[in-house]
Tab-separated table of C-alpha atoms in Angstrom:
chain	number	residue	atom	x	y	z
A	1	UNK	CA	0.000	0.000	0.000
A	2	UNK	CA	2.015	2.899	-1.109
A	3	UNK	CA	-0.636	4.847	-2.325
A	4	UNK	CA	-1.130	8.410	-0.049
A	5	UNK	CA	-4.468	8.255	-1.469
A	6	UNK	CA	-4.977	4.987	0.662
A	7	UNK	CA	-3.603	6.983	3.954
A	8	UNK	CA	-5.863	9.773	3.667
A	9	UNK	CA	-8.582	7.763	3.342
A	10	UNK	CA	-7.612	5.613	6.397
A	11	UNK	CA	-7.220	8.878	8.461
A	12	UNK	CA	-10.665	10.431	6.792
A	13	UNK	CA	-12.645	7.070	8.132
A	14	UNK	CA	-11.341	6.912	11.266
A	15	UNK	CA	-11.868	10.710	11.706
A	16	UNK	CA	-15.621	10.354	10.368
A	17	UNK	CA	-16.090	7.116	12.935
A	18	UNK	CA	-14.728	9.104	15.815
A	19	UNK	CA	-17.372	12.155	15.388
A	20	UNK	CA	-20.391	9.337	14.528
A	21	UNK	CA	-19.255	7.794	17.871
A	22	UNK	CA	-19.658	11.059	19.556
A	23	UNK	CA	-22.482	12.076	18.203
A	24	UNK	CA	-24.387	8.556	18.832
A	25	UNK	CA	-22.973	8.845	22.915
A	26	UNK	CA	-23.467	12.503	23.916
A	27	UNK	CA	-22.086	13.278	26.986
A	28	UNK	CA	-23.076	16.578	29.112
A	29	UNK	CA	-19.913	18.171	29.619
A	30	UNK	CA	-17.436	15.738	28.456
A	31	UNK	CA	-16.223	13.189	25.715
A	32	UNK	CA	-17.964	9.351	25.031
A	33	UNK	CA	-14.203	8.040	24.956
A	34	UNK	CA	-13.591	9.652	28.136
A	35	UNK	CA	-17.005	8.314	29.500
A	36	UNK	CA	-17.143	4.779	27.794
A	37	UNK	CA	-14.011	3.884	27.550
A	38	UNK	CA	-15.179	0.674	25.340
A	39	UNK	CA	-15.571	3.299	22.233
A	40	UNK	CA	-11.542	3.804	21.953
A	41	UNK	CA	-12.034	-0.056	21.381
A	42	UNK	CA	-14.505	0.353	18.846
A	43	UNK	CA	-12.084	2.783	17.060
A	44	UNK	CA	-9.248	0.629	16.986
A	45	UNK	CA	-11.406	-1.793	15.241
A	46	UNK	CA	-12.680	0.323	12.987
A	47	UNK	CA	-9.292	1.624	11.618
A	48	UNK	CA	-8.071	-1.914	11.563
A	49	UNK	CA	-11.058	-2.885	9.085
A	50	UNK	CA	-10.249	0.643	7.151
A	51	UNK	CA	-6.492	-0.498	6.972
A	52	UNK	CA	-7.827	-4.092	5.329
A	53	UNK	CA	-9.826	-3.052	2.998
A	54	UNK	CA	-7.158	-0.724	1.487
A	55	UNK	CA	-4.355	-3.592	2.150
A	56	UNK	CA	-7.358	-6.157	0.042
A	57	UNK	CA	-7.190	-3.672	-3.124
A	58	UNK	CA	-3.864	-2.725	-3.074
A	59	UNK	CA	-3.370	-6.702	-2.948
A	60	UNK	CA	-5.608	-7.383	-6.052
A	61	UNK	CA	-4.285	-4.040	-8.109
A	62	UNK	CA	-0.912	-6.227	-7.750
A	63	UNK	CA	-2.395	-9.379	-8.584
A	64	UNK	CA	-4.370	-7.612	-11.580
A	65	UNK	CA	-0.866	-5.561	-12.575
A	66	UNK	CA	0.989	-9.190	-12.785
A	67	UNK	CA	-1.436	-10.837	-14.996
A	68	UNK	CA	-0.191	-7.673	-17.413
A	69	UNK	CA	2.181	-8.044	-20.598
A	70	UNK	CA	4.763	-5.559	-20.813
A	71	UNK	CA	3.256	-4.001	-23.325
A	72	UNK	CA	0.260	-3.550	-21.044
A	73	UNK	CA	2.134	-2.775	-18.251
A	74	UNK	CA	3.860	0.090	-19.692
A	75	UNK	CA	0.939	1.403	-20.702
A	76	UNK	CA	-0.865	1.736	-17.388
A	77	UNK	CA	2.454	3.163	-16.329
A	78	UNK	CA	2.288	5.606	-18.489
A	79	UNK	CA	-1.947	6.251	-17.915
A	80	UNK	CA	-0.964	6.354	-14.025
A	81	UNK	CA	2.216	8.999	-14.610
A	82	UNK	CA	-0.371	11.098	-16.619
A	83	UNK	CA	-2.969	10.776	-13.940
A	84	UNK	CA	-0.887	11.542	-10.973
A	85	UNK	CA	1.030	14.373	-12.881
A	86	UNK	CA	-2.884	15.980	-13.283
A	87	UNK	CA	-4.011	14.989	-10.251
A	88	UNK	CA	-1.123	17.173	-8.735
A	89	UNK	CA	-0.796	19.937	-11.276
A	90	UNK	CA	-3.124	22.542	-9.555
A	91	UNK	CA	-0.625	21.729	-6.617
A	92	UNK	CA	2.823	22.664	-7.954
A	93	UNK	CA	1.195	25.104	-10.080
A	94	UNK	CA	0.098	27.265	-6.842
A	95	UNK	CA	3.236	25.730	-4.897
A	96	UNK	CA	5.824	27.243	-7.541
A	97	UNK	CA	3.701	30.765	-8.109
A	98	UNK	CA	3.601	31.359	-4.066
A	99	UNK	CA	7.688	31.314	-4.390
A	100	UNK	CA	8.808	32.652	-7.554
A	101	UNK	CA	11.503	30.556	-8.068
A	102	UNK	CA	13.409	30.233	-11.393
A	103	UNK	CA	13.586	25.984	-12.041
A	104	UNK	CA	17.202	24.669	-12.010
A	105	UNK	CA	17.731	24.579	-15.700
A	106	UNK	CA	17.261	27.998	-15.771
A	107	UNK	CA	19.616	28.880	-12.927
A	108	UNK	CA	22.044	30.118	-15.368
A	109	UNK	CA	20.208	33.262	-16.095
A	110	UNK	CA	20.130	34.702	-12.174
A	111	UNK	CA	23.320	33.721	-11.263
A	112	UNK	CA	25.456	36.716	-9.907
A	113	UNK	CA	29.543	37.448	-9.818
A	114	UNK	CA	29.784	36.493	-6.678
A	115	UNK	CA	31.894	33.127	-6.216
A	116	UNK	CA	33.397	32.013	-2.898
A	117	UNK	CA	35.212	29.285	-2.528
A	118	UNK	CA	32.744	27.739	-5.719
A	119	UNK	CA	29.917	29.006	-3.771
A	120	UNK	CA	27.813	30.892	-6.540
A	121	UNK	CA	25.075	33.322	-5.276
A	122	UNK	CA	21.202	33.558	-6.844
A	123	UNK	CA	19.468	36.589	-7.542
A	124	UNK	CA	16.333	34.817	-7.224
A	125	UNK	CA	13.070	37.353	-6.832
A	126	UNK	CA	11.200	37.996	-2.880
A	127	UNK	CA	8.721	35.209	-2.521
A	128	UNK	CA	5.270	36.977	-3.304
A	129	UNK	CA	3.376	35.385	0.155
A	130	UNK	CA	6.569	37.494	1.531
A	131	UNK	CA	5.760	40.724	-0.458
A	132	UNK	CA	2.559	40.521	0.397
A	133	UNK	CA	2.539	39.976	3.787
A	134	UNK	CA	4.813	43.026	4.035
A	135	UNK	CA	2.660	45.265	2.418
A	136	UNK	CA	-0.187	44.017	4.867
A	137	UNK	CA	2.440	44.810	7.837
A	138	UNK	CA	2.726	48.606	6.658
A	139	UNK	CA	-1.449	49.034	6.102
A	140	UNK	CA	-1.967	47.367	9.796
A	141	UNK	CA	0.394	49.709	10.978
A	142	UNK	CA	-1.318	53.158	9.568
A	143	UNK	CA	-4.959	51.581	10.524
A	144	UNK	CA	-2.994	51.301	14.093
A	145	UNK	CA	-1.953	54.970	14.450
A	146	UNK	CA	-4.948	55.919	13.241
A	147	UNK	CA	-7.461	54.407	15.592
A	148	UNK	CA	-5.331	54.515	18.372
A	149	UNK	CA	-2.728	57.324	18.470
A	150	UNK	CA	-5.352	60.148	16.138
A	151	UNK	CA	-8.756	59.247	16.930
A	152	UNK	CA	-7.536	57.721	21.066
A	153	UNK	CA	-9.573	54.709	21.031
A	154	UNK	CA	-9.691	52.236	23.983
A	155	UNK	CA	-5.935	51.925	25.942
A	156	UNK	CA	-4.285	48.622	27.288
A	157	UNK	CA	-5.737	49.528	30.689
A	158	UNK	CA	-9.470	49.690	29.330
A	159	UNK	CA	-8.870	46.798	27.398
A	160	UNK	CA	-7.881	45.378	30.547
A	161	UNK	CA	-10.257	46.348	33.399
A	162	UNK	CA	-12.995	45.199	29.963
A	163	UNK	CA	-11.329	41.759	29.941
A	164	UNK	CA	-11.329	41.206	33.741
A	165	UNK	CA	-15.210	41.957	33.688
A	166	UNK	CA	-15.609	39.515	31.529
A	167	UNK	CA	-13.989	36.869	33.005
A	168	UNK	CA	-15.831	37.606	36.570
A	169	UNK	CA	-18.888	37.468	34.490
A	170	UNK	CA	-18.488	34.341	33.153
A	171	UNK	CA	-16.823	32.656	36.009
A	172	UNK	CA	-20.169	34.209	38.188
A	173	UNK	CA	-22.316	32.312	35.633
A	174	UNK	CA	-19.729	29.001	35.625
A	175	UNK	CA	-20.069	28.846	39.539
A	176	UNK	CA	-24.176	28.910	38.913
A	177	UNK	CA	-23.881	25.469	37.425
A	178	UNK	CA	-20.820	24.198	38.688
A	179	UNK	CA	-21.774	22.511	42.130
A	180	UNK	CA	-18.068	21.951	42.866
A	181	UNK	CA	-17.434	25.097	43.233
A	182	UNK	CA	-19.861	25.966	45.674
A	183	UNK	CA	-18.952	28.094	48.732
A	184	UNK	CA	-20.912	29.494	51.566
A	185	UNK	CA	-21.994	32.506	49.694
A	186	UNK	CA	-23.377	30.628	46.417
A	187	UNK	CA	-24.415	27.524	48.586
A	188	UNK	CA	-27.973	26.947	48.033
A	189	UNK	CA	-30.601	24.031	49.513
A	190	UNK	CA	-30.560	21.484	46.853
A	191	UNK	CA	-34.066	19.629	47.089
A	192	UNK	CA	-33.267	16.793	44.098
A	193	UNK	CA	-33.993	13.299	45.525
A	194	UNK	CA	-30.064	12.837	43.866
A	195	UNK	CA	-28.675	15.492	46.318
A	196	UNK	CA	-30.671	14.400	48.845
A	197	UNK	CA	-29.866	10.511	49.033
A	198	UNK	CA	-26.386	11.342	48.200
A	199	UNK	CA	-26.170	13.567	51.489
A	200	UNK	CA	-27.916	10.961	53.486
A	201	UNK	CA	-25.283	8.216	53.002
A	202	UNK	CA	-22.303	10.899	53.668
A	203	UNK	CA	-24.618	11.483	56.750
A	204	UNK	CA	-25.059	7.991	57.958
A	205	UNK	CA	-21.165	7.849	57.038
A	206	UNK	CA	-19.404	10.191	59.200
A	207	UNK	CA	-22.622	11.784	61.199
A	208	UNK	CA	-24.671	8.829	63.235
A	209	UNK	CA	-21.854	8.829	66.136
A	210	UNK	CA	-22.659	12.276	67.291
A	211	UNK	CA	-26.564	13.207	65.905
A	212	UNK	CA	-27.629	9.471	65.847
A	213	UNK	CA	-28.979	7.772	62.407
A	214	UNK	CA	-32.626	9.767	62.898
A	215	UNK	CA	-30.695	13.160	63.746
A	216	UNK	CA	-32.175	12.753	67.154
A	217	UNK	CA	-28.887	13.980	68.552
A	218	UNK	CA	-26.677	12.208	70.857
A	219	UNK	CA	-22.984	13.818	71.708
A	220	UNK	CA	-24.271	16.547	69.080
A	221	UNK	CA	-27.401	18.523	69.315
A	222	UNK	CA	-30.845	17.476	67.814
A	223	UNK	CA	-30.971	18.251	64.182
A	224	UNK	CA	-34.514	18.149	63.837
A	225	UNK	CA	-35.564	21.078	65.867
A	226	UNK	CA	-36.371	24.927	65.170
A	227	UNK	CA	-32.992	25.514	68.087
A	228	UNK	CA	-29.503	26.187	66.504
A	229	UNK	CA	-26.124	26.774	68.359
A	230	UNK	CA	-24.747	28.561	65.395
A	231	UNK	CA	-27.410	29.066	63.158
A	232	UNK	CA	-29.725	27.587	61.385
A	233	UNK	CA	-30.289	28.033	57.670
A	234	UNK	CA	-28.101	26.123	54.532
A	235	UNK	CA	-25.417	28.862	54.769
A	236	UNK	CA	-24.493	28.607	58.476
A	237	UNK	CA	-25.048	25.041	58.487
A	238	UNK	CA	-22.393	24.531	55.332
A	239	UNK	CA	-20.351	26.730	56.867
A	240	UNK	CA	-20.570	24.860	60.520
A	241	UNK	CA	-19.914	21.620	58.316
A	242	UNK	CA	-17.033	22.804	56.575
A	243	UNK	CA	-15.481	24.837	58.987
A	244	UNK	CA	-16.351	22.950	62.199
A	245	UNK	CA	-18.277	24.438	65.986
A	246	UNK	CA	-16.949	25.645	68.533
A	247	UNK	CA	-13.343	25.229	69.453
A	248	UNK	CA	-12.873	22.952	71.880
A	249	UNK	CA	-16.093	21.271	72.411
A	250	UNK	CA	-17.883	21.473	68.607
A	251	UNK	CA	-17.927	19.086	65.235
A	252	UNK	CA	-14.516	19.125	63.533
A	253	UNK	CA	-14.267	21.002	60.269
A	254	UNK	CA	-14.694	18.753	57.307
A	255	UNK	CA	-13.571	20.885	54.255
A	256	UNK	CA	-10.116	18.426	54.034
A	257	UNK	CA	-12.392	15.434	53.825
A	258	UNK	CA	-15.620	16.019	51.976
A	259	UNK	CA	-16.007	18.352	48.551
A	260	UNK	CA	-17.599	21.273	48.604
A	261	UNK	CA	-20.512	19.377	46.574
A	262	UNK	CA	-20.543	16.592	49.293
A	263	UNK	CA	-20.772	19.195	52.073
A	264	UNK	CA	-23.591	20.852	50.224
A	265	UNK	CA	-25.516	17.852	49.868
A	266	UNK	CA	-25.177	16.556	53.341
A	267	UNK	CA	-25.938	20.106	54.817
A	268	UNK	CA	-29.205	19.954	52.387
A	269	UNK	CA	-29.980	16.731	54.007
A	270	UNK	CA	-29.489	17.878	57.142
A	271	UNK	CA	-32.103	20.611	56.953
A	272	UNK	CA	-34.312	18.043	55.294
A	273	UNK	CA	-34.618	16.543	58.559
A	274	UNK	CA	-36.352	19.452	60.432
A	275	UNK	CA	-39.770	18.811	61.530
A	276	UNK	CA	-39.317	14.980	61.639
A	277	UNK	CA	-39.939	12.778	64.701
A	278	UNK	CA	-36.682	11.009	65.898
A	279	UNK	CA	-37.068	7.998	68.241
A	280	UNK	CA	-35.456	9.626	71.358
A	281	UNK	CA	-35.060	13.400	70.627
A	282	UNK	CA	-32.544	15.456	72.597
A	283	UNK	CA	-33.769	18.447	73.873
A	284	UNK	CA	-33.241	21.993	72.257
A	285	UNK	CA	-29.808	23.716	72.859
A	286	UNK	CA	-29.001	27.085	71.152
A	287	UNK	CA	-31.447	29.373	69.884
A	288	UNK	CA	-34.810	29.493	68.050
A	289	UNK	CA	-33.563	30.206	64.511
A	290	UNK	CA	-36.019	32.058	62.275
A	291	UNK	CA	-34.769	32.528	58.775
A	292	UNK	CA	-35.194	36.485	57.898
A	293	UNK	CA	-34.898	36.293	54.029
A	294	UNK	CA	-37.896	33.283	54.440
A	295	UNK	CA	-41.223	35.064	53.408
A	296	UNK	CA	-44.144	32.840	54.380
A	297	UNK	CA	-41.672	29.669	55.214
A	298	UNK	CA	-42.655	26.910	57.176
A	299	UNK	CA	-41.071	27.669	60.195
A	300	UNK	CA	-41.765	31.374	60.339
A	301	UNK	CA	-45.418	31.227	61.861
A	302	UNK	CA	-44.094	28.805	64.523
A	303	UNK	CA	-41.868	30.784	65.626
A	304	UNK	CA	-43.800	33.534	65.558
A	305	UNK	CA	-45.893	31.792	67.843
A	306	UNK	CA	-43.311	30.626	69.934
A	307	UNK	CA	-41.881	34.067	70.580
A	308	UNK	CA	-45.124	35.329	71.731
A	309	UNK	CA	-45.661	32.422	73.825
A	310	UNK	CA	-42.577	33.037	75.324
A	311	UNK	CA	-43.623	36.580	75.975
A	312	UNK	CA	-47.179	35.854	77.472
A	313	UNK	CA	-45.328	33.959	80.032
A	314	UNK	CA	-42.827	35.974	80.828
A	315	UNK	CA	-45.538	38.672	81.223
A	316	UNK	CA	-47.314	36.237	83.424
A	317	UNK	CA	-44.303	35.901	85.454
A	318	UNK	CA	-43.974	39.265	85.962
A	319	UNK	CA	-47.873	39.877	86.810
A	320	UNK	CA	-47.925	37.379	89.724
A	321	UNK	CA	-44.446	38.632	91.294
A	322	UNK	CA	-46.737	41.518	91.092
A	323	UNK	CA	-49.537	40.401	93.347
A	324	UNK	CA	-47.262	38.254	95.270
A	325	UNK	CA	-46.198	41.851	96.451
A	326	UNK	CA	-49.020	43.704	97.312
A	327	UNK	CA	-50.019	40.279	98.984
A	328	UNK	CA	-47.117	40.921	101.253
């Protein structure tokens, strides 16, 4: 096979089966060989079979060219020559305009004085693509001035502080999407039944010691109550998770061990577990945490009603220490 024809058209089938193979496995965000690593398989199969077929023809074009007289032989030669001169022709017509170069039997006519050593020296012409590429050189160069030096368009600083926006913009709208970049400030509760189950087994990994299985609490405080030590919410509870609770007697941080989309998911878990019923339910520590941005949440008219419960009494309190006086 020492036809380039048959290489190119190797490469082109292989090159076609690669993009089929993507297109038939599309993967969000990624590549099917990188994702399926089976299709690099099916690749390698499919250039071998390319490489056959062209090895198969080649092998019978021999076959056929042997079974040739002479006579016939040097007349496919000859057709072949003629055909491969043509096929090329447009090619080394172009090839030989681009440089301008005089062919070596008519060297003789550019030939200068010059001779060192029996070193002769060519007065052969610029290469056009080198011409012209010059003369492009000088009409960027007044376009240049012009817009930047006569009429003061933009400077490298504006282009600069322009750039930077852009890239804060569009890492802004990257960190939207990409949930391993979260961080306490973009964290948000994720409510799919994915994020959810994947938090619970993180949970029931590294969690059940201290909160128990149910979140009923146990060394750590109850996780299903409206009462937070450090705050309540899916910010302060990623951040509690990540960075840890009070020193000395709180949860460890866990930002070395767990991604920032494993810390998100367990900290949506956790707040998935308020209002439940564990089996033997510590009792409250910290404070009643009522989420201010909530409008109309779940937890806001309890609370409500807890602070004015807690008010009536302590009104209550105050009203008989009243009378207890004037008893006296």
């Amino acid at each position: 096979m020492k036809n380039k024809t048959s290489y190119i058209r190797i490469i082109v089938l292989v090159a076609v089966a690669y993009f089929l193979i993507e297109y038939a496995l599309p993967v969000e965000g990624g590549s099917a060989f990188s994702e399926y690593p089976i299709t690099w398989l099916i690749l390698f199969v499919a250039g071998i079979l390319a490489l056959a077929v062209e090895l198969s023809v080649a092998a019978l074009q021999n076959v056929l060219y042997r079974s040739l007289s002479e006579e016939e032989k040097e007349r496919y030669n000859l057709a072949k020559q003629a055909e491969e001169e043509k096929r090329w022709a447009w090619f080394n017509k172009i090839y030989h305009k681009i440089l301008d170069k005089k062919p070596m039997s008519s060297e003789s006519e550019i030939v200068l004085d010059h001779n060192y050593d029996g070193i002769k020296e060519l007065d052969n012409n610029l290469p056009p693509w080198w011409i012209y590429g010059f003369y492009l050189t000088i009409v960027f160069a007044i376009v240049y001035l012009a817009r930047f030096h006569v009429f003061n368009d933009y400077n490298q600083l504006e282009e600069y502080e322009t750039e930077v926006a852009k890239a804060e913009l569009a890492i802004t709208e990257y960190k939207k999407t990409a949930k391993d970049l979260v961080d306490i400030n973009t964290v948000e509760f994720l409510d799919n039944p994915t994020d959810l189950g994947a938090g619970k087994s993180i949970f029931q990994a590294n969690c059940i010691a201290c909160h128990k299985a149910d979140g009923g609490g146990g060394i750590g405080p109850n996780l299903t109550d409206e009462y937070w030590i450090l705050g309540g919410g899916i910010k302060n509870i990623f951040k509690v998770i990540s960075e840890g609770g009070r020193s000395g007697k709180g949860m460890v941080a866990w930002d070395q061990t767990l991604k920032p989309l494993e810390r998100a998911q367990v900290a949506s878990y956790v707040l998935s577990l308020q209002g439940t019923t564990p089996a033997e339910p510590k009792e409250p520590q910290g404070d009643l945490w009522v989420d201010e941005n909530a409008t109309g949440g779940e937890n806001a008219p309890e609370a409500e009603a807890a602070i004015e419960e807690d008010t009536t009494s302590e009104g209550d309190t105050e009203m008989i220490e009243s009378e207890e006086v004037v008893e006296e």
